[in-house]
Short mmCIF file of C-alpha atoms in Angstrom, two decimals:
data_model
loop_
_atom_site.label_atom_id
_atom_site.label_comp_id
_atom_site.label_asym_id
_atom_site.label_seq_id
_atom_site.Cartn_x
_atom_site.Cartn_y
_atom_site.Cartn_z
CA MET A 1 -3.39 -30.72 -3.92
CA MET A 2 0.16 -29.22 -3.49
CA THR A 3 -0.86 -27.96 0.11
CA SER A 4 -2.19 -31.25 1.25
CA LEU A 5 1.01 -32.91 -0.25
CA ARG A 6 3.21 -30.43 1.56
CA SER A 7 1.35 -30.96 4.95
CA CYS A 8 1.61 -34.71 4.68
CA SER A 9 5.38 -34.34 4.05
CA ARG A 10 5.75 -31.93 6.99
CA LEU A 11 4.06 -34.55 9.09
CA VAL A 12 6.32 -37.32 8.12
CA LEU A 13 9.20 -35.28 8.59
CA ALA A 14 7.80 -34.30 12.14
CA ILE A 15 7.35 -37.83 13.06
CA ALA A 16 10.88 -38.72 12.02
CA LEU A 17 12.16 -35.82 13.98
CA VAL A 18 10.15 -37.00 17.14
CA VAL A 19 11.47 -40.70 16.99
CA THR A 20 15.12 -39.34 16.87
CA GLY A 21 14.80 -36.23 18.99
CA LEU A 22 12.15 -36.47 21.69
CA SER A 23 13.92 -38.36 24.30
CA ALA A 24 17.44 -37.47 23.47
CA CYS A 25 17.47 -33.83 22.67
CA GLU A 26 14.67 -32.25 24.56
CA THR A 27 15.43 -33.69 28.19
CA SER A 28 17.46 -30.84 29.14
CA LYS A 29 15.45 -27.92 27.51
CA LYS A 30 13.55 -25.55 29.94
CA GLY A 31 10.48 -23.94 28.74
CA ILE A 32 7.78 -21.60 30.05
CA PRO A 33 4.62 -23.35 29.17
CA GLU A 34 1.39 -21.78 28.54
CA PHE A 35 -1.14 -24.01 30.29
CA THR A 36 -4.40 -24.17 32.17
CA SER A 37 -4.63 -25.61 35.49
CA PRO A 38 -7.19 -28.08 36.28
CA ASP A 39 -10.32 -26.87 38.21
CA LYS A 40 -10.42 -27.67 41.77
CA SER A 41 -14.05 -28.59 41.79
CA ASP A 42 -13.57 -31.03 38.98
CA MET A 43 -10.66 -32.85 41.01
CA SER A 44 -12.90 -33.12 44.10
CA SER A 45 -15.75 -34.70 42.06
CA ARG A 46 -13.39 -36.91 40.21
CA LYS A 47 -13.66 -40.62 41.29
CA GLN A 48 -10.63 -41.21 43.60
CA GLU A 49 -10.09 -44.82 42.54
CA ALA A 50 -7.62 -45.10 39.66
CA VAL A 51 -7.97 -47.78 37.06
CA SER A 52 -4.70 -48.93 35.44
CA LYS A 53 -3.77 -51.03 32.41
CA VAL A 54 -0.38 -52.51 31.39
CA VAL A 55 0.13 -51.16 28.09
CA ALA A 56 4.07 -52.14 27.59
CA SER A 57 7.12 -53.48 29.09
CA VAL A 58 10.87 -52.71 29.15
CA GLY A 59 12.96 -55.56 27.80
CA GLU A 60 16.61 -56.27 27.55
CA LYS A 61 18.62 -53.16 26.73
CA GLY A 62 15.86 -50.99 27.29
CA LEU A 63 13.67 -52.05 24.36
CA ILE A 64 9.99 -51.22 24.52
CA LYS A 65 7.47 -54.29 23.93
CA TYR A 66 4.07 -53.08 23.46
CA LEU A 67 1.53 -55.24 24.93
CA VAL A 68 -1.52 -53.08 23.69
CA PRO A 69 -1.30 -52.88 19.84
CA ARG A 70 -0.25 -49.38 18.56
CA GLU A 71 -3.34 -48.92 16.46
CA GLN A 72 -5.38 -49.50 19.63
CA LEU A 73 -3.32 -46.79 21.34
CA ALA A 74 -4.12 -44.45 18.52
CA LEU A 75 -7.84 -45.12 18.68
CA ALA A 76 -7.85 -44.53 22.53
CA PHE A 77 -6.03 -41.28 22.03
CA ASN A 78 -8.51 -40.27 19.36
CA ARG A 79 -11.37 -40.88 21.83
CA GLN A 80 -9.66 -39.02 24.50
CA PHE A 81 -9.21 -35.90 22.36
CA GLY A 82 -12.82 -36.34 21.44
CA ASP A 83 -12.56 -33.25 18.98
CA GLY A 84 -11.60 -34.80 15.56
CA THR A 85 -7.95 -35.03 16.22
CA THR A 86 -6.52 -37.92 14.24
CA ILE A 87 -3.48 -39.66 16.07
CA ASP A 88 -1.44 -41.56 13.58
CA LYS A 89 1.69 -42.06 15.61
CA THR A 90 2.00 -43.70 19.00
CA MET A 91 4.99 -44.45 21.02
CA VAL A 92 6.39 -45.05 24.61
CA ARG A 93 9.32 -42.63 25.29
CA LYS A 94 11.79 -43.00 27.89
CA VAL A 95 13.01 -39.83 29.52
CA GLN A 96 16.25 -39.67 31.50
CA GLY A 97 17.86 -36.17 32.28
CA ASP A 98 21.04 -37.93 33.71
CA PRO A 99 22.29 -41.45 33.31
CA LYS A 100 22.30 -41.75 37.14
CA ASP A 101 18.71 -40.75 37.62
CA PRO A 102 15.77 -43.46 37.22
CA ALA A 103 14.03 -43.09 33.91
CA SER A 104 10.50 -41.88 33.49
CA TYR A 105 8.21 -43.18 30.64
CA TYR A 106 5.40 -41.40 28.72
CA LEU A 107 2.87 -42.83 26.35
CA VAL A 108 2.81 -40.33 23.63
CA GLY A 109 0.26 -39.82 20.71
CA LEU A 110 0.95 -37.48 17.83
CA GLY A 111 -1.23 -36.46 15.05
CA LEU A 112 -3.41 -33.66 13.53
CA ARG A 113 -6.51 -31.59 13.81
CA ASN A 114 -7.84 -29.38 11.04
CA GLY A 115 -4.13 -29.46 9.67
CA MET A 116 -2.76 -28.22 13.07
CA PHE A 117 -0.24 -30.28 15.12
CA ARG A 118 -1.66 -32.04 18.08
CA GLY A 119 0.11 -34.26 20.63
CA MET A 120 -0.61 -35.62 24.04
CA ALA A 121 1.65 -37.30 26.66
CA VAL A 122 0.47 -39.43 29.61
CA PRO A 123 3.28 -40.48 32.26
CA LEU A 124 3.49 -44.29 32.85
CA THR A 125 4.11 -46.12 35.95
CA LEU A 126 6.86 -48.74 36.01
CA VAL A 127 5.81 -51.56 38.11
CA SER A 128 7.26 -54.87 38.93
CA ASP A 129 8.51 -57.00 36.12
CA LYS A 130 9.47 -53.98 34.23
CA GLU A 131 5.77 -53.44 33.05
CA LEU A 132 4.65 -49.97 32.20
CA SER A 133 1.26 -49.20 33.58
CA LEU A 134 -1.24 -46.40 32.45
CA ARG A 135 -3.22 -45.09 35.60
CA SER A 136 -6.42 -43.42 34.80
CA ASN A 137 -5.49 -40.69 37.36
CA ALA A 138 -2.45 -39.80 35.50
CA SER A 139 -2.42 -36.28 34.00
CA ARG A 140 -2.45 -35.52 30.48
CA TYR A 141 -0.07 -33.12 28.65
CA VAL A 142 -1.77 -31.74 25.48
CA ILE A 143 -0.02 -29.74 23.16
CA THR A 144 -1.58 -27.76 20.01
CA GLY A 145 0.48 -26.22 17.55
CA VAL A 146 -0.47 -22.72 16.09
CA GLY A 147 1.51 -22.15 12.81
CA CYS A 148 3.82 -25.11 13.90
CA THR A 149 4.24 -28.03 11.83
CA PHE A 150 5.74 -29.84 14.93
CA CYS A 151 5.78 -29.35 18.60
CA PHE A 152 8.42 -31.01 21.02
CA PHE A 153 7.85 -31.50 24.77
CA ASN A 154 10.38 -29.92 27.00
CA PHE A 155 11.61 -31.80 29.99
CA GLU A 156 13.29 -30.89 33.21
CA ASN A 157 14.07 -33.55 35.84
CA ASN A 158 11.99 -36.13 33.74
CA ASP A 159 8.90 -34.02 33.94
CA ILE A 160 7.25 -32.06 31.11
CA VAL A 161 7.64 -28.39 31.75
CA GLY A 162 6.87 -26.74 28.47
CA THR A 163 6.88 -27.11 24.42
CA THR A 164 8.92 -25.80 21.84
CA CYS A 165 7.78 -25.12 18.20
CA GLU A 166 9.88 -26.78 15.49
CA GLU A 167 10.22 -23.57 13.42
CA ASN A 168 10.26 -20.06 15.02
CA THR A 169 8.42 -18.02 12.70
CA GLY A 170 6.40 -14.95 13.70
CA GLY A 171 3.04 -15.92 15.30
CA SER A 172 3.96 -19.55 15.67
CA SER A 173 3.41 -21.16 18.98
CA CYS A 174 2.81 -24.72 20.88
CA ASP A 175 0.41 -24.18 23.57
CA LEU A 176 0.49 -26.81 26.50
CA ARG A 177 -2.53 -27.63 28.62
CA ILE A 178 -2.24 -29.92 31.62
CA GLN A 179 -5.53 -31.80 32.31
CA GLU A 180 -5.96 -34.07 35.30
CA GLY A 181 -6.80 -37.83 34.69
CA ASN A 182 -7.43 -39.55 31.46
CA THR A 183 -10.01 -42.22 29.97
CA LEU A 184 -7.76 -43.90 27.48
CA PHE A 185 -8.65 -47.09 28.88
CA SER A 186 -11.82 -46.78 31.09
CA ARG A 187 -13.72 -49.54 32.36
#
């Protein structure tokens, strides 16, 4: 009982930290990711035609308006993981290393699998009328925490380049895998 309460409170703390710190604090950190590259044979057999879906729009003063309910986004992330991961927090995050640079946007899902932190980020495409579109050929950035209650994405030039564990205790790590394509909203 105490362990599950502690895990739950850590998740709530981690979500609060990501909401306040993901786009602001982590945009300038450099990291050395541990990741696996997609298999070239998988890429060549993949359908070239990309499916896209508008999931949000950028309003006045940069406010994000969700066009797809966040609950539906969480279910799409759960299906994409397909391994029992439960996503309970979804968001669109603006990443901008320098105010003069154009901004990038990511659709992010955060949750747990067997008590361990899991997260996924998928880049969004800014299209006309300030709409943010998710393309099926966009890569997935998947992080898994091992001994970490929360993992941060590290950015450089608006791109995800690694991860950081919230707490640096011995044996803790955040592993990043980059996977080609996504089926969050397949036909």
